Amino acid sequence: MHIVILNYLYERGIMANYSKVIIDKNFLKRHLVEKEDISKFLSRFIDNSIKARQEVTTSENPCHININIFENLIIISDNSGGININITDKEIFRIGINDGKRISGLGIKKSLFKLGNKIEMLSNKKGCSRKFSLDINIGSDELKSQSENIDYNPERQCHKAMIQYFYKILNHSFMTLTWMLKRTVLYLSQRKNKKHIFNEI
């Protein structure tokens, strides 16, 4: 009955009030990663760094990816050149991008949601240095991110992602995670015929 009424109003040009449908962030997090395997978590960040730099990577000037794992913090940094200037602040954490052929923009978000509850991303790009943050534990039922412009530092690595509060998820499998990272970097470097550096701290 409700559908019939809505169609009747629409056909006669009667405008209705529209409200945004809110998807609870905890529901989204749970169902987005429920079938995810641990081997995919950090490999996505690694692959993302390699893809961002693949146009300028050479054997003399390789892609450097540094992964630092602490008790409740993981830091991933690289020399990929920073986040593309064409990517807007609103698009950084957008979940799902439909280009008419396929839906993308899910992988990194899945890894973020599985690894932790808070992420800060620093993009050290000349002319467009920015900082992005997303904290799942703060705010209303909706996901809300923050962004700000920061000063460019030529001595700092181009891109850094810091994920917090992940220790309870991964503390039991640190050795498995370390082995997986080494194997992932080796595989990606062989597949792309490029040289990559892995630092374990």
Tab-separated table of C-alpha atoms in Angstrom:
chain	number	residue	atom	x	y	z
A	1	MET	CA	0.000	0.000	0.000
A	2	HIS	CA	2.825	2.385	0.842
A	3	ILE	CA	4.566	1.688	-2.470
A	4	VAL	CA	1.381	2.444	-4.418
A	5	ILE	CA	0.971	5.765	-2.635
A	6	LEU	CA	4.567	6.778	-3.315
A	7	ASN	CA	4.212	5.957	-7.005
A	8	TYR	CA	0.979	7.965	-7.156
A	9	LEU	CA	2.677	11.033	-5.657
A	10	TYR	CA	5.730	10.679	-7.879
A	11	GLU	CA	3.682	10.420	-11.094
A	12	ARG	CA	1.880	13.675	-10.247
A	13	GLY	CA	5.026	15.589	-9.462
A	14	ILE	CA	4.278	15.882	-5.760
A	15	MET	CA	7.593	16.303	-3.951
A	16	ALA	CA	8.269	14.256	-0.858
A	17	ASN	CA	10.811	14.796	1.907
A	18	TYR	CA	13.826	12.525	1.674
A	19	SER	CA	16.026	11.402	4.553
A	20	LYS	CA	19.406	9.725	4.436
A	21	VAL	CA	19.349	6.049	5.378
A	22	ILE	CA	21.977	5.482	8.079
A	23	ILE	CA	23.900	2.202	8.218
A	24	ASP	CA	25.287	1.601	11.693
A	25	LYS	CA	29.093	1.706	11.554
A	26	ASN	CA	29.505	-1.362	13.791
A	27	PHE	CA	27.139	-3.369	11.594
A	28	LEU	CA	29.067	-2.210	8.530
A	29	LYS	CA	32.413	-3.137	10.053
A	30	ARG	CA	31.246	-6.579	11.131
A	31	HIS	CA	29.685	-7.580	7.815
A	32	LEU	CA	32.332	-6.008	5.606
A	33	VAL	CA	35.091	-8.202	7.031
A	34	GLU	CA	33.310	-11.304	8.287
A	35	LYS	CA	34.868	-13.543	5.598
A	36	GLU	CA	38.264	-11.869	5.447
A	37	ASP	CA	41.447	-13.901	5.892
A	38	ILE	CA	44.384	-12.526	7.905
A	39	SER	CA	46.732	-13.000	4.944
A	40	LYS	CA	44.958	-10.188	3.078
A	41	PHE	CA	45.063	-7.514	5.780
A	42	LEU	CA	48.398	-5.830	5.218
A	43	SER	CA	49.056	-7.146	1.724
A	44	ARG	CA	46.488	-4.634	0.453
A	45	PHE	CA	48.409	-1.710	1.935
A	46	ILE	CA	51.623	-3.043	0.421
A	47	ASP	CA	50.058	-3.523	-2.993
A	48	ASN	CA	48.510	-0.050	-2.801
A	49	SER	CA	51.939	1.508	-2.162
A	50	ILE	CA	53.505	-0.394	-5.053
A	51	LYS	CA	50.744	0.567	-7.484
A	52	ALA	CA	51.016	4.232	-6.492
A	53	ARG	CA	54.708	4.269	-7.375
A	54	GLN	CA	54.955	1.785	-10.216
A	55	GLU	CA	55.347	4.472	-12.904
A	56	VAL	CA	58.640	5.758	-11.447
A	57	THR	CA	60.053	2.692	-9.696
A	58	THR	CA	63.429	1.464	-11.006
A	59	SER	CA	66.121	-0.875	-9.679
A	60	GLU	CA	68.144	2.207	-8.689
A	61	ASN	CA	65.168	3.974	-7.146
A	62	PRO	CA	62.941	1.248	-5.672
A	63	CYS	CA	59.665	1.443	-3.802
A	64	HIS	CA	60.407	1.441	-0.064
A	65	ILE	CA	57.709	0.164	2.279
A	66	ASN	CA	58.343	0.277	6.027
A	67	ILE	CA	56.049	-1.630	8.391
A	68	ASN	CA	56.451	-1.048	12.136
A	69	ILE	CA	54.372	-3.191	14.510
A	70	PHE	CA	53.963	-2.215	18.159
A	71	GLU	CA	51.710	-3.409	20.969
A	72	ASN	CA	48.645	-1.443	19.892
A	73	LEU	CA	49.829	0.407	16.806
A	74	ILE	CA	50.917	-0.430	13.298
A	75	ILE	CA	52.611	2.131	11.046
A	76	ILE	CA	52.951	1.676	7.293
A	77	SER	CA	55.010	4.245	5.406
A	78	ASP	CA	56.338	4.428	1.863
A	79	ASN	CA	57.897	6.687	-0.756
A	80	SER	CA	55.036	6.350	-3.217
A	81	GLY	CA	54.638	10.102	-3.705
A	82	GLY	CA	51.639	10.753	-1.480
A	83	ILE	CA	47.927	10.670	-2.250
A	84	ASN	CA	46.915	11.796	-5.719
A	85	ILE	CA	45.856	15.443	-5.797
A	86	ASN	CA	42.740	14.467	-7.790
A	87	ILE	CA	41.408	12.397	-4.881
A	88	THR	CA	39.211	14.648	-2.755
A	89	ASP	CA	38.974	14.599	1.020
A	90	LYS	CA	35.513	13.000	0.818
A	91	GLU	CA	36.755	10.171	-1.401
A	92	ILE	CA	39.568	8.986	0.867
A	93	PHE	CA	37.392	6.796	3.092
A	94	ARG	CA	34.526	6.269	0.689
A	95	ILE	CA	33.330	2.655	0.783
A	96	GLY	CA	32.410	1.428	-2.680
A	97	ILE	CA	33.010	3.317	-5.922
A	98	ASN	CA	30.883	2.331	-8.911
A	99	ASP	CA	32.407	3.312	-12.256
A	100	GLY	CA	29.705	1.569	-14.275
A	101	LYS	CA	31.777	-1.559	-14.813
A	102	ARG	CA	32.653	-2.699	-11.314
A	103	ILE	CA	32.542	-1.647	-7.683
A	104	SER	CA	35.933	-0.775	-6.222
A	105	GLY	CA	37.186	1.032	-3.135
A	106	LEU	CA	36.519	-1.812	-0.707
A	107	GLY	CA	39.857	-3.549	-0.125
A	108	ILE	CA	41.736	-0.984	1.949
A	109	LYS	CA	38.627	-0.247	4.024
A	110	LYS	CA	38.208	-3.947	4.764
A	111	SER	CA	41.804	-4.124	5.971
A	112	LEU	CA	41.345	-1.015	8.123
A	113	PHE	CA	38.182	-2.320	9.766
A	114	LYS	CA	39.746	-5.703	10.471
A	115	LEU	CA	43.040	-4.363	11.800
A	116	GLY	CA	41.829	-1.609	14.095
A	117	ASN	CA	39.399	1.108	15.089
A	118	LYS	CA	41.359	4.240	14.274
A	119	ILE	CA	43.503	5.304	11.341
A	120	GLU	CA	45.522	8.404	10.565
A	121	MET	CA	46.939	8.949	7.093
A	122	LEU	CA	49.620	11.517	6.345
A	123	SER	CA	50.173	12.399	2.696
A	124	ASN	CA	53.423	14.328	2.316
A	125	LYS	CA	52.946	15.555	-1.255
A	126	LYS	CA	54.482	18.804	-2.479
A	127	GLY	CA	51.716	21.319	-3.095
A	128	CYS	CA	49.036	19.099	-1.562
A	129	SER	CA	50.104	17.694	1.830
A	130	ARG	CA	47.131	16.459	3.833
A	131	LYS	CA	46.201	14.548	6.968
A	132	PHE	CA	43.155	12.268	7.182
A	133	SER	CA	41.746	10.520	10.231
A	134	LEU	CA	38.891	8.144	10.952
A	135	ASP	CA	37.958	6.882	14.424
A	136	ILE	CA	35.222	4.274	14.564
A	137	ASN	CA	34.728	4.777	18.315
A	138	ILE	CA	33.991	8.505	18.083
A	139	GLY	CA	30.756	10.187	17.104
A	140	SER	CA	27.305	8.932	16.202
A	141	ASP	CA	26.248	5.710	14.478
A	142	GLU	CA	27.664	7.053	11.219
A	143	LEU	CA	31.292	6.970	10.134
A	144	LYS	CA	32.798	10.449	10.006
A	145	SER	CA	36.299	11.363	8.893
A	146	GLN	CA	38.406	14.466	9.360
A	147	SER	CA	40.913	16.102	7.037
A	148	GLU	CA	43.291	19.037	7.198
A	149	ASN	CA	46.109	20.557	5.185
A	150	ILE	CA	49.610	20.131	6.590
A	151	ASP	CA	53.050	21.523	5.753
A	152	TYR	CA	55.144	19.674	3.198
A	153	ASN	CA	58.355	18.186	4.581
A	154	PRO	CA	60.895	17.073	1.929
A	155	GLU	CA	62.745	14.971	4.514
A	156	ARG	CA	59.725	12.904	5.481
A	157	GLN	CA	58.452	9.833	3.658
A	158	CYS	CA	55.662	10.540	1.220
A	159	HIS	CA	52.856	8.545	2.764
A	160	LYS	CA	52.199	7.125	6.203
A	161	ALA	CA	49.229	5.217	7.620
A	162	MET	CA	48.894	4.631	11.355
A	163	ILE	CA	46.343	2.091	12.575
A	164	GLN	CA	45.563	1.901	16.289
A	165	TYR	CA	43.869	-0.525	18.700
A	166	PHE	CA	44.581	-3.660	16.703
A	167	TYR	CA	46.549	-5.613	19.344
A	168	LYS	CA	43.689	-7.804	20.598
A	169	ILE	CA	43.092	-9.055	17.075
A	170	LEU	CA	46.648	-9.900	16.054
A	171	ASN	CA	48.752	-10.470	19.190
A	172	HIS	CA	48.264	-14.234	18.966
A	173	SER	CA	49.549	-14.444	15.399
A	174	PHE	CA	52.505	-12.051	15.201
A	175	MET	CA	54.913	-14.636	13.734
A	176	THR	CA	52.345	-15.663	11.143
A	177	LEU	CA	51.828	-12.012	10.251
A	178	THR	CA	55.573	-11.333	9.918
A	179	TRP	CA	56.054	-14.373	7.698
A	180	MET	CA	53.059	-13.371	5.596
A	181	LEU	CA	54.457	-9.874	5.049
A	182	LYS	CA	57.822	-11.147	3.871
A	183	ARG	CA	56.201	-13.607	1.505
A	184	THR	CA	53.820	-10.953	0.198
A	185	VAL	CA	56.574	-8.443	-0.595
A	186	LEU	CA	58.679	-11.143	-2.250
A	187	TYR	CA	55.743	-12.281	-4.359
A	188	LEU	CA	54.771	-8.776	-5.409
A	189	SER	CA	58.351	-7.822	-6.296
A	190	GLN	CA	58.776	-10.926	-8.435
A	191	ARG	CA	55.428	-10.484	-10.140
A	192	LYS	CA	56.103	-6.876	-11.084
A	193	ASN	CA	59.831	-7.395	-11.704
A	194	LYS	CA	60.571	-4.574	-9.290
A	195	LYS	CA	62.746	-4.284	-6.214
A	196	HIS	CA	61.099	-3.542	-2.884
A	197	ILE	CA	62.515	-3.133	0.590
A	198	PHE	CA	60.927	-4.714	3.703
A	199	ASN	CA	61.941	-3.487	7.161
A	200	GLU	CA	60.874	-5.451	10.207
A	201	ILE	CA	60.970	-3.679	13.566
